[in-house]
Every structure is written in C-alpha cells, then in structure tokens.
Amino acid sequence: MEENNLPQETQDNNRIIEINIEEQMKTAYIDYSMSVIVGRALPDVRDGFKPVHRRILFAMNELGVNSNKPHKKSARIVGEVLGKYHPHGDSSVYDAMVRMAQDWNMRYTMVDGQGNFGSQDGDEPAAMRYTEVRLKKIGESMLDDIEKDTVDFQLNFDDSLQEPTVLPTRIPQLLVNGSSGIAVGMATNILPHNLTEVIEGCVAYIDNREITAEELCKYVKAPDFPTGGIIWGMEGVKQGLLTGRGRVVLRGKLHVETKPSGREQIIITEVPYQVNRDSLCDRVGQLVTDKTIEGIAHINNESNQKEGTRIVIDLKRDAVANIVINQLYKFTELQTSYGINNVALVKGRPKILNIRDMISEFIEFRHEVVVRRAEYELKEARKKAHILQGYLIALDHLDEVIAMIRNSPSPDVARDNLVNAGWGLDEIQAKAILELRLQRLTGMERDKIREEFDQLLKIIAGLEELLGNEGLRFDLIKKELEEVKEKFGDERKTEITYLADEMNILDFIAEEDVVITISHLGYIKRTSATEYRQQKRGGRGAIGGRTREEDYIEHLFVASTHHTLLFFTEKGRCFWLKVYEIPEGEKNSKGRAIQNLMQLPPDDKVRAIIDIAKLQDKEFVNSHYIVLCTKKGVIKKTLLEEFSRPRQNGVNAITVVEGDQLLEARLTNGSMEIMMAVKSGRAIRFPEEKVRPTGRGAIGVSGIEVDDENDEVIGMVCVSKEDKTRTILVVSEKGFGKRTPLTDESGEDVYRITNRGGKGVKTMSVTDKTGSLVGILDVTEKQDLMITCKSGITIRTAVADIREAGRATQGVKLIRLDESDAIAAITAIDEIEEAELVEDEVSTDAAEVSSETPTAEPNAGEENSGDTTEQEENSSND
C-alpha cells in the first residue's frame, strides 16, 4: 500500500510551488499601491482629474444633462456612473459630485446643483434622491470635442463600454481647481489658482517656450482660494511655485466696527479655505472660557447662503481690538497653513511638478488635442467632399443617371451600373446617389450642393495648412485659451500680503541719480550727484574721493539707484551689482573694497562699467549689444541677452590674450558707429555692422592698428548715425581738451568712415605740453564733464564751455594741474537741476580743496596754451 501511495504523494508535492513570502508581499503591495496611485488618489496632469471625477462628467455628458437642459436627480447620475464606469461605493461617487457643486470647495464649480448641497458651516448635503444636478458651462468645456477622436478611450470594468482615459479639456483644471489625495507612500495637495492668471501664464509659455518658472510667477502670482482670505507672506508660496513643494499661510479677512454704544466689534467676512465657521466660533468660545483670550464678550455666526460669511465678535469696553485680533490669528483657525505638494500623474507615473511643468504639460496635451481634432475634421471633411463630388457628377449626367436607375432591376445592380458608367464614381458615391432625395435635384438645391462643396474645399485647405504649421496650431491654442478667459475668467478672491522681509527692496529705495566712483586700487562708493557743484572751465576742482597716497579715482559716472551695473574686468570677466547695493559714502570718503561686494579675484580689477535699466526686458536685451575693446585694439560684439542672467561668480565676457587687457565696454543698438582712439593721438571710425556678433567666450577681431609698443587704445565711443548733436571730446593727461564735430558745416565727415583694423586719422595734436591722450567721449552741450585727477581732485564743468576745434588741434586747458599730477579719468554726465551753479571761477572753488592737497600755481600762460593756429592745423599730417 505504501509503495502504491508514493507516486501519488510525489505528484501532490509537485503541485506545490514554494515562494519567498517577502517577495510575494512586496509584489502584491506594489501592485496594490500602483492601483491606488493611478486609479484612485492622484490626478492626471493633463485634465487635472482623478478617475471618479472624469467618469461623473463623462456620464453626465452621455446622458445629455447639459447646462441648457433641465436638472436630473443626483441618484440617476450616480447610478449611471456606478453601473457603467466606476464599480465602487455610491457614497464615493455622490461625495465627489457634491464637491464639484460646492462653490466654497471648488474655485470654479463644474456641476450646477439644485437642492441642499451642504454649507460652509459643516452641514451635510441632502441624500442623492433629493438633490438634482446638471453640467455647468465650464464643465462642458472640459468635454469639448470629445466626439472628434481627440483622446484615447479604454474599455470599462466589464469590457461592455468605452470610457475616455482623459478629458480633452480647454481649462487648465489641475492648477485652477487643484486636487488633494492620499495614495500609498505618497500624497498630493495642489491648491486652486485664478483662471485668468493661469491662462495668462499659459499664453506667456506659448509665446516663449524657454520661459522659466520664476518668470511665470509674474503671471500666476499665488493660489486663489474660493473663500477668499489673505495670503500672509509669499516665501512659502514662491517655493511651491518654483519647486512643487511649499507652504501657504492664509488668514481670514476682518475689520473693526464701532457700535452706537461705543463698543467695538470684530466682523469676520472671510474665513480660510475649508475652515468650518461653526467650529471656528466654538473654538473661540472655548478659548474665552479658558481665559486664553480675554476681551471678548460675545461671538455669533450670522453667516447665510445669500449674504456670505459674517461672524460678529463683540468686545468688552476695555478690550484693545488689535490685541484680540492677533490672539485670534495665533490660537484659532482664523490663520491656517496649507502644504503645497504638487504631485500628479505624468504619462502614468507620479511626479512632483513646479508651475512651469504643470503649464507645459497642459499646453503639450492641448497641442495633441488640436492635432487630433484637426485630423478628425479633415478626414470627415474629405469624406463629405467625396460624396458631394459624386452628387455633382450625377447632376452633370442627371438624365442618364435617372434612366439607369429606372432600368435597373435592383439597387445593387443600379449601384454597379453607376460605378461602371465611366464617370469616375466609386461605390460610396454611387450608394449616396441612390439614397439622394428627389428634392435635392431642384435648381436651388443643386446650387447649395455646389456652394457646400466649395466651402468644404476651403475647410480642407485650412485644416491641411493647420496640420502643416506648428505656429498656426499654437496660435489657435492661444486663441481658444483667450476665449476661455473671456468667458470664465474673474478677479482674484484671495489677497496677497508680503511680509516685511519679502517686500521688493526697490519699493523702499528712492529712485535718484548717484555718482559712482571706483578707485585705482578697487574702492567703490556712491554719492548723491548734487554733492558735486558745477564749476567754470579752468577751475581748481574739489576733492572727489580721499584715497591712499598711491591710489586715485579711476572710474566716475552717474546711474540711477534702481538700475543694474555690469562690471567688466581687465581679464574679460563680467559681474553684476545693483546700484542700491553699493555702499553710500561722503564725497571725500574712500569707499569700500569692491572685492567685498562681488567675487572679484585679487589679481583682477574692474575696467569698464555699463548701466542697464531694463535687464529683465526680453525685447530690450535681444535688440541691444555689448561692444568690448582691449588696449591692443581688439574689438568684440555680443548680444546683451547673454549677460541678462546674473551669476554670483561672474561669467566670461571676452577671451583676453596674454599681454592684453580689456579696456572699455559700451551698450549699442546694433547700428551705431564705433570710434577708437590711441594714446599717440590717432582715432578710427567705422560702422558697428563691420563687427559681427559672437558668443561670450570669443576673442574678437582687430578694431584699430596699434603698431608701437608704447602705444595703446585709451578709449572707445559708440555714436548714433542719426544723432547730429554729439561731438567727439578728447582730453590729454596734462589737462588739454577740445570738442570736434563728426561732420563739418558742409556735411563732410571730419572723421572719415573706414573699415575696421586701419590706422585711423589724427584726433589731437599730441605734444610734450599736452601729454598723451587719456580719454575720448561723445558728448552734447547739455552735459557736464567730470574730470578726475590721480591726486583725487575732481572738477565738474559744462561741456558747452569747451569750444569746438579741428581734429588736429591741441585744444584748450580744461583744468590747472600741479606738476606732479595728471588726469586719470573723464566722464560725461547729464546736468542735474539741483546742482549749485558757482559763478566765481577760482576763489570759491579754491576753498573746496583739501588742506592736504598741495596747491599748484595758476597757469599764467593759459591763453597761449589754447588752440593751435590754423597754419599748424593745415600742416599736420593725417
């Protein structure tokens, strides 16, 4: 018996499969969790819905419960959804549908409810047999074009019907109404936003596909809750928009009223999102009983469906309203925080999304819907046009067609006869002709068929063009979004309040012109421009910055406190600094080391500065250029947009070869004329177009020939071709200067236009008396000239006081210098009305000079040191 049983036992053992319990539990739990994540708890990024909401709207649409039809019993809708698409509990379907009708839960309700749908005080809605619903117009917009093969369909739970995997929404539903849910191992909490703001963000994304999340925050500012309230602080909100995770602090809205008796009342008109008003009143009453809050005599919830929220808190006679309000915010739900956790399904997988991700995914989906809709409409239009073409052929051979049909024994034979008649008809057209009603054969109906066919050909051409042009498709998406905004958009309900440390610093900084000075050893400061008094030409000047003995002011210019400065160093690096970030100092103070304000390497120094007013303006930065030049005559042009994204450690602006240094940087509009001058007195003029734009890391091209080892470029100016008011001002190191027009009275060019890379022409007669050329500027007579010496003395004089002269002259004495002193820098600034005009040429200004600065003897021969004679000018060589 035992032997007979062995084979049976062996057979039974073979039917048992041993498995690892850990692996089995892991696999089963992962399957369960993915089912919950995908099928129940998380919304789809495209239409923003979980399956239950999608199925409710689809079932209502299938039943025809539209906004222009009568309401239907909620139980009828719930039964439809349960029986056809969603085999779960009826309460889950009814609760989801009720929420879509509650205007205190949904920012934009999708369902129009009739009956008792609950209240903000926590009242439960009536049973589904009592309430009625229908779709709202905005809910219908979620389903527009669903019949045009715009989305994929799948089989329902029993494979008997088809249901959509996603709705072809025109509404950015995920952002607009938000979503919350707890899955397995993850959760989501997406807050509602304003439809107008979200659509403006979508349009901005369509216009610029490279737009950043930070730039989109200008359009989608913050969540917008259906119950209003005040967002208290934006730091957490900004984190949520930029990263997908953050925190929003929301306060209720209230104000203080005084009763005729003199007592004060706190009236709460808006409570935070999803806060139960009755529970809030109970909590306040409990805190008063516990004596946590003192000063409240009575609280009453006077809210109703028609008037909205009104909670009245009566205060005691000696109570201070502000103290009570702060206690209410601290101890009750009148101030509530919400976590932002933007998790949604992207291509079936859960993903954390920032504002840009959500908008880009919606636009990508919308583009797919537009393409599929166009393909469907094109296919249908071609089908219809094909049949109409058959009608037109039949009408052209009407008598033969009638005779052929009448003589045919059966419809099938008639169809075959039509196909074989040689008129080019196929079976589909022949069948349509046989089904044609006799009334369509009248003259008027024939004209209608012809007109309809022509119209269809236009539609087909338009659809083919749409499918072949991505730009047209995105224009259509934008147009449809604008229509949605026009139809359903509204104002924000939730106010935004910035905390003290989040306010825009520019709001607290008066916009004014300031003088920026940078010394040779790298000390920087800003000073109000009104501290520099205007003086006559030839004055002694005033101390512009007290520096160490071996130091002197090297850069001096005027900028607005709201602007951004671009600093270019001699090694070709670019750094950014806001003007208001530069420390303020007295006119004669040293300033602060520039290394303390930006990450400037110790072996590098600032050589050029550009003042930019509109660094964030896309149109401006894409239409302007930075032109750079070096001491060895190299010139380079780069689009300003490449310098519009500040980095803490700077960026490379130009590759400077060994032995060379970056000298100057200028802002241009792309069609200016460039002039470069060298120390020996030569200058070259050529069109900006001769320098092609290159990237930040490029080396550049030759601008002017520098053949002498001791010679070097001392400056560069960029002048507009149309601006005839500007003259070229040159200054030598011993204080001589003059202005020369670009064209003379006869219209001839004083500085002839040449190609870049040449030697140029003489711009100043350089002698031992004048010293080498130190600066070149393009100026107008409305400007002032600031001259800074190596000793630290600064003088400000009107440009109009400097006479015009030929380009080969020496010029006039602009400033009297000590023998050991020399001019270090010159800059032109616009006149400032507040500047004090000093009439006395020497005596008043002499008092401004510091006692530490040695006083030079006045130059008695100033009248002899002026312009060269006409004879000298004519004999000088170009």
JSON list of N, CA and C in Angstrom, two decimals, residues 21 45 113 116 160 299 537 585 684 729 731 797-798 862:
[
{"chain": "A", "resi": 21, "resn": "ILE", "atom": "N", "xyz": [8.03, 34.49, 0.97]},
{"chain": "A", "resi": 21, "resn": "ILE", "atom": "CA", "xyz": [6.91, 35.30, 1.46]},
{"chain": "A", "resi": 21, "resn": "ILE", "atom": "C", "xyz": [7.20, 36.80, 1.34]},
{"chain": "A", "resi": 45, "resn": "VAL", "atom": "N", "xyz": [-2.06, 64.94, -14.89]},
{"chain": "A", "resi": 45, "resn": "VAL", "atom": "CA", "xyz": [-1.56, 66.30, -15.12]},
{"chain": "A", "resi": 45, "resn": "VAL", "atom": "C", "xyz": [-2.27, 66.98, -16.29]},
{"chain": "A", "resi": 113, "resn": "GLY", "atom": "N", "xyz": [-25.72, 72.46, -9.02]},
{"chain": "A", "resi": 113, "resn": "GLY", "atom": "CA", "xyz": [-26.58, 71.68, -8.12]},
{"chain": "A", "resi": 113, "resn": "GLY", "atom": "C", "xyz": [-27.86, 72.42, -7.76]},
{"chain": "A", "resi": 116, "resn": "ASN", "atom": "N", "xyz": [-30.24, 70.96, -1.46]},
{"chain": "A", "resi": 116, "resn": "ASN", "atom": "CA", "xyz": [-29.33, 71.17, -0.33]},
{"chain": "A", "resi": 116, "resn": "ASN", "atom": "C", "xyz": [-28.01, 70.44, -0.58]},
{"chain": "A", "resi": 160, "resn": "SER", "atom": "N", "xyz": [-17.78, 46.19, -21.59]},
{"chain": "A", "resi": 160, "resn": "SER", "atom": "CA", "xyz": [-19.00, 46.34, -22.38]},
{"chain": "A", "resi": 160, "resn": "SER", "atom": "C", "xyz": [-19.12, 47.73, -23.02]},
{"chain": "A", "resi": 299, "resn": "ILE", "atom": "N", "xyz": [-19.78, 86.07, 20.81]},
{"chain": "A", "resi": 299, "resn": "ILE", "atom": "CA", "xyz": [-19.49, 85.75, 19.40]},
{"chain": "A", "resi": 299, "resn": "ILE", "atom": "C", "xyz": [-20.73, 85.11, 18.79]},
{"chain": "A", "resi": 537, "resn": "ARG", "atom": "N", "xyz": [35.09, 126.34, -16.55]},
{"chain": "A", "resi": 537, "resn": "ARG", "atom": "CA", "xyz": [36.28, 125.72, -17.12]},
{"chain": "A", "resi": 537, "resn": "ARG", "atom": "C", "xyz": [37.53, 126.38, -16.56]},
{"chain": "A", "resi": 585, "resn": "GLY", "atom": "N", "xyz": [28.55, 106.83, 0.49]},
{"chain": "A", "resi": 585, "resn": "GLY", "atom": "CA", "xyz": [29.66, 107.46, 1.20]},
{"chain": "A", "resi": 585, "resn": "GLY", "atom": "C", "xyz": [29.69, 108.96, 0.94]},
{"chain": "A", "resi": 684, "resn": "ILE", "atom": "N", "xyz": [39.99, 106.06, -35.08]},
{"chain": "A", "resi": 684, "resn": "ILE", "atom": "CA", "xyz": [39.39, 105.40, -36.24]},
{"chain": "A", "resi": 684, "resn": "ILE", "atom": "C", "xyz": [37.88, 105.39, -36.07]},
{"chain": "A", "resi": 729, "resn": "LEU", "atom": "N", "xyz": [34.77, 114.51, -27.85]},
{"chain": "A", "resi": 729, "resn": "LEU", "atom": "CA", "xyz": [35.61, 115.22, -26.89]},
{"chain": "A", "resi": 729, "resn": "LEU", "atom": "C", "xyz": [36.84, 114.36, -26.58]},
{"chain": "A", "resi": 731, "resn": "VAL", "atom": "N", "xyz": [40.67, 114.41, -24.40]},
{"chain": "A", "resi": 731, "resn": "VAL", "atom": "CA", "xyz": [41.39, 115.07, -23.30]},
{"chain": "A", "resi": 731, "resn": "VAL", "atom": "C", "xyz": [42.77, 114.43, -23.18]},
{"chain": "A", "resi": 797, "resn": "THR", "atom": "N", "xyz": [32.53, 120.57, -15.06]},
{"chain": "A", "resi": 797, "resn": "THR", "atom": "CA", "xyz": [32.41, 121.76, -15.88]},
{"chain": "A", "resi": 797, "resn": "THR", "atom": "C", "xyz": [31.44, 121.48, -17.03]},
{"chain": "A", "resi": 798, "resn": "ALA", "atom": "N", "xyz": [30.78, 122.51, -17.51]},
{"chain": "A", "resi": 798, "resn": "ALA", "atom": "CA", "xyz": [29.81, 122.35, -18.59]},
{"chain": "A", "resi": 798, "resn": "ALA", "atom": "C", "xyz": [30.52, 122.05, -19.89]},
{"chain": "A", "resi": 862, "resn": "GLU", "atom": "N", "xyz": [47.72, 130.46, -19.90]},
{"chain": "A", "resi": 862, "resn": "GLU", "atom": "CA", "xyz": [46.58, 129.69, -20.40]},
{"chain": "A", "resi": 862, "resn": "GLU", "atom": "C", "xyz": [46.14, 130.17, -21.78]}
]
